[in-house]
Coordinates of C-alpha atoms in Angstrom, one line a residue:
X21 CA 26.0 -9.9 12.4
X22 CA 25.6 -9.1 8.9
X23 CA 22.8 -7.6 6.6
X24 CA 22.4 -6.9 3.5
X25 CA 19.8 -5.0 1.2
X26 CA 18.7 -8.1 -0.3
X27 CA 16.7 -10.4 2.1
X28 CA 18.0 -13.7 1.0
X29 CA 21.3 -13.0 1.2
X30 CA 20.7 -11.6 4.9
X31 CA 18.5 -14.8 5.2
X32 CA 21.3 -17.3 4.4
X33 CA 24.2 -15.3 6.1
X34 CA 21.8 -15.3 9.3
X35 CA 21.2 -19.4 9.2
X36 CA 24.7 -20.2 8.5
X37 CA 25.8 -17.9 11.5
X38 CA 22.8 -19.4 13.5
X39 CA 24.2 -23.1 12.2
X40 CA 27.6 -22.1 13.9
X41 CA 26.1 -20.8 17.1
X42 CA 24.5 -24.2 17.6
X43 CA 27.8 -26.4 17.0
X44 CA 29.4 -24.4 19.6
X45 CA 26.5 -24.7 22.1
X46 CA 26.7 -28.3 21.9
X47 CA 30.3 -28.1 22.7
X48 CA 29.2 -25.9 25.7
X49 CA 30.5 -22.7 24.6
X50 CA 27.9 -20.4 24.3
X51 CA 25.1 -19.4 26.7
X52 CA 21.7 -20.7 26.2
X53 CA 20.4 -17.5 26.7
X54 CA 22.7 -16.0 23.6
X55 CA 21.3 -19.2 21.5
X56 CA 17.2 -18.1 22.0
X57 CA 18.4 -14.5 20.8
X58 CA 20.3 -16.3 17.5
X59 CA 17.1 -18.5 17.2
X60 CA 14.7 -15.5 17.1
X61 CA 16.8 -13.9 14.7
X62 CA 16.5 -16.5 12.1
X63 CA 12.6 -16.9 12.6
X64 CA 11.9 -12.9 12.2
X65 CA 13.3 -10.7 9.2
X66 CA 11.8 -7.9 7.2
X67 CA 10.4 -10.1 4.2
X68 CA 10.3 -7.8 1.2
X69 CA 6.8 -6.9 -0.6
X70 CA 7.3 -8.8 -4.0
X71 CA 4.6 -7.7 -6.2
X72 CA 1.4 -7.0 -6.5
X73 CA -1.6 -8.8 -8.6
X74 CA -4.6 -6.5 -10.2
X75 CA -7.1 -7.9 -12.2
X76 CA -8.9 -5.4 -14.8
X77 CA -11.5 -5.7 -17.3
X78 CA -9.2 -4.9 -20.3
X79 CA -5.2 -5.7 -19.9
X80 CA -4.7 -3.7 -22.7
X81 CA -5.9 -0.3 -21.7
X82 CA -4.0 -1.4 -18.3
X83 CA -1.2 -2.1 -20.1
X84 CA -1.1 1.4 -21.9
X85 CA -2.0 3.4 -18.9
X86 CA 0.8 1.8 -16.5
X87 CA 3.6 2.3 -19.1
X88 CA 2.7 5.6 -20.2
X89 CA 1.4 7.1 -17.1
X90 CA 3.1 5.4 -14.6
X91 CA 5.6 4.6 -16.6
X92 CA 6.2 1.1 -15.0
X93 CA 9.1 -1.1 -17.0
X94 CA 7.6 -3.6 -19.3
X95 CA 8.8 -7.3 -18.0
X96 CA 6.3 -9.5 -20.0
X97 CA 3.7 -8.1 -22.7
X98 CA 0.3 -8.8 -22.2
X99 CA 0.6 -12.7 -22.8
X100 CA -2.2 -15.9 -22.7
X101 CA -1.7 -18.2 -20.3
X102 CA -3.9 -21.7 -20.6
X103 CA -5.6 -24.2 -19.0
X104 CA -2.9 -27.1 -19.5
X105 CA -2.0 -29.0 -16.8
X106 CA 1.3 -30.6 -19.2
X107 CA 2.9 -27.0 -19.0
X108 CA 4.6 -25.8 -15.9
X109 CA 2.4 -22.5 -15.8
X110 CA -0.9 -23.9 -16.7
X111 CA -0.4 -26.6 -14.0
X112 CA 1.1 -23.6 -11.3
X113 CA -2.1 -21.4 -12.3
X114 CA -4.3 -24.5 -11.8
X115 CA -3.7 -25.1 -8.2
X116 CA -4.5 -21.1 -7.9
X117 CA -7.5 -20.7 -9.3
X118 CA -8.9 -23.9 -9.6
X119 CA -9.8 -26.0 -12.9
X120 CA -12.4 -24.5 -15.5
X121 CA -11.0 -20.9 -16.0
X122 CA -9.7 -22.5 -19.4
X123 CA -7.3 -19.1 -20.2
X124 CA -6.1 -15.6 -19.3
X125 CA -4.2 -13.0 -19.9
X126 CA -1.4 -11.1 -18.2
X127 CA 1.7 -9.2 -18.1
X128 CA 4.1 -8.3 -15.8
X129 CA 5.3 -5.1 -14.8
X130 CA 8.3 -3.5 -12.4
X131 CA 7.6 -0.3 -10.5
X132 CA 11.0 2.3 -10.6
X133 CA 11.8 0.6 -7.1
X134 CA 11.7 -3.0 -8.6
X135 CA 8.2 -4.3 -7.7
X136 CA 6.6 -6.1 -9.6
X137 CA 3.1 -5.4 -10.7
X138 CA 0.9 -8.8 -12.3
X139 CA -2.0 -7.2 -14.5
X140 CA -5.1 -10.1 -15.0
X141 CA -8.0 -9.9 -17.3
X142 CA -10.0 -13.0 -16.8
X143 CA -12.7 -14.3 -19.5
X144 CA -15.1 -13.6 -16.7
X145 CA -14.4 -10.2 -16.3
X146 CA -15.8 -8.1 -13.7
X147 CA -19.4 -6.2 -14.8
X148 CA -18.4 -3.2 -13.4
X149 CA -14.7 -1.1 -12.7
X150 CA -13.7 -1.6 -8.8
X151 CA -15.5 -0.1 -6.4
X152 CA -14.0 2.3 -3.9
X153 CA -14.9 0.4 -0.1
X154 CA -12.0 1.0 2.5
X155 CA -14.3 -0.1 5.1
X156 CA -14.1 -3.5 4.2
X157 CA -11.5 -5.7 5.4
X158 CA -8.6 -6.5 2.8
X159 CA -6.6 -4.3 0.3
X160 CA -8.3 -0.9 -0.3
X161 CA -5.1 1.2 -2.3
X162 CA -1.6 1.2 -3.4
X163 CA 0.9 4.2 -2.9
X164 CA 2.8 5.5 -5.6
X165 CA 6.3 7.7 -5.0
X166 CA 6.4 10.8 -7.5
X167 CA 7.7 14.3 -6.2
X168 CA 5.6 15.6 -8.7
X169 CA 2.1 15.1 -6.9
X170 CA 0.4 17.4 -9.0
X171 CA 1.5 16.3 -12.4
X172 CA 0.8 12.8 -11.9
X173 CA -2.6 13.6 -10.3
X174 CA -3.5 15.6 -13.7
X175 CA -2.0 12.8 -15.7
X176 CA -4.2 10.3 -14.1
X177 CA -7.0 12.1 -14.4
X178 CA -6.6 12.9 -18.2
X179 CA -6.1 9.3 -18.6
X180 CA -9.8 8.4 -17.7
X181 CA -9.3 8.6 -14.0
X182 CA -10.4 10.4 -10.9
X183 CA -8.7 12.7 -7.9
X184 CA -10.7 11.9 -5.2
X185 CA -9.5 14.7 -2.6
X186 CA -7.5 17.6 -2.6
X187 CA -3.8 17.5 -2.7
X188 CA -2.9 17.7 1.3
X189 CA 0.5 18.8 3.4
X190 CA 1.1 17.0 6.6
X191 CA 3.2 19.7 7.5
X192 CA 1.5 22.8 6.3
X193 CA 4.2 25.9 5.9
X194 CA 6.9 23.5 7.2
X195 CA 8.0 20.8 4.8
X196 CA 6.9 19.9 1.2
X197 CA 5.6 16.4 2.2
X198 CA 2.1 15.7 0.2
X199 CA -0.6 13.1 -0.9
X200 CA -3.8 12.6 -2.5
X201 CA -6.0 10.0 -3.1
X202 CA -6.9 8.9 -6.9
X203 CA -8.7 6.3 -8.8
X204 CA -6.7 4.8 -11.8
X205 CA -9.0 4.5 -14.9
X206 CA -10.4 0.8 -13.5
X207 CA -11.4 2.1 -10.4
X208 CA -8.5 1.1 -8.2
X209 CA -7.6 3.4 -5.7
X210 CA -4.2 4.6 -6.2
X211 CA -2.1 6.9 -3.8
X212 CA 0.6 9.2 -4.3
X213 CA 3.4 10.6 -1.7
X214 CA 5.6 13.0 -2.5
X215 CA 8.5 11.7 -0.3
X216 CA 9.4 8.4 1.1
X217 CA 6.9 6.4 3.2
X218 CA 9.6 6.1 5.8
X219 CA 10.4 9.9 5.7
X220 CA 7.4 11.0 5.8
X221 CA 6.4 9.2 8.9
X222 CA 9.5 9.1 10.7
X223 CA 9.5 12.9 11.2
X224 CA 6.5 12.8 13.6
X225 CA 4.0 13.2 11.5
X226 CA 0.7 12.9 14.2
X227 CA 3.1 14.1 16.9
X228 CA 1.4 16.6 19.2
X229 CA 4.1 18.9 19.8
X230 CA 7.5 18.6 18.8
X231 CA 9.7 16.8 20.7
X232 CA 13.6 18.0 21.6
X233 CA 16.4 15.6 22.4
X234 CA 18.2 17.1 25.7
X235 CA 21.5 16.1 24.0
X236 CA 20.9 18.6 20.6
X237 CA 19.3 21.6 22.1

């Protein structure tokens, strides 16, 4: 088996190795059983998170607070895109949000992990900055990574935004691993960890007691 850090190239590797697998199980040398295990792996794959899309009220002050605080790599400036169904975007951006929106703006944005971030600002912008509701089903916050909780949290909140907790430990007195909860200057709840979401959670984070493998004692 082979994998790879990028997704399509483990995709394609995995089909062509699945393609194999069936010529030989037609020529009766493999086991059937083998085959549904080769099938399943081409079906199910980590997919990789893309981007993500935030609308705002002004892509300007969004655009100036995600470079300079965040300081997220500029892809695309903040750029209009029209209503013109002759153009490859305007005809893409049709079939997403319908006909009658007549223009936008947006820019695009890469995270220091290589996400990308799509910033909106629509002619019908939103009355009010976005409203803090976790309770309701959908997409209530983003995490950020930033061993310097504390600095960013002040940045932030210097910038217009708003620290909504204390800093916390998951291990109190044990290891350095942090978060807190913010608001961005729009409103949207942003999240910052200290460490990696995989480290943080793969240490046993809401373990009861610790637990000792009878092989490293």
């Amino acid at each position: 088996f082979f994998f790879f850090n990028d997704t399509a190239t483990t995709e394609i590797y995995t089909r062509s190795i699945v393609g194999s697998v069936r010529c030989v199980q037609e020529t009766g040398g493999i086991n059937a059983e083998y085959m549904g295990i080769f099938i399943q792996m081409e079906k199910v794959y980590p997919r990789s998170l893309s981007h993500i899309g935030i609308t705002v009220q002004d892509i300007d002050k969004a655009f100036s607070f995600y470079t300079s605080v965040m300081g997220w790599y500029v892809i695309m400036p903040p750029t209009v895109i029209k209503e013109d169904p002759d153009t490859a975007a305007g005809k893409m951006c049709i079939e997403v949000f319908g006909k009658g929106f007549q223009e936008f703006k947006i820019c695009h944005l890469s995270t220091g992990d290589r996400m990308g971030v799509e910033i909106f600002e629509f002619p019908t912008k939103p009355k009010a900055p976005h409203q803090f509701e976790p309770f309701k089903t959908g997409i209530f916050h983003y995490c950020v990574q930033d061993p310097d909780v504390e600095g960013l949290a002040k940045k932030i909140v210097e910038a217009g935004g708003k620290q909504r907790m204390p800093i916390c430990y998951y291990y109190p007195g044990e290891k350095p691993y942090r978060m807190v909860y913010m608001e961005d200057p729009f409103g949207i709840c942003v999240e910052i960890y200290s460490h990696s979401y995989e480290l943080t959670y793969s240490s046993g984070a809401y373990q009861a007691k610790k637990q000792t493998h009878p092989n490293l004692t």
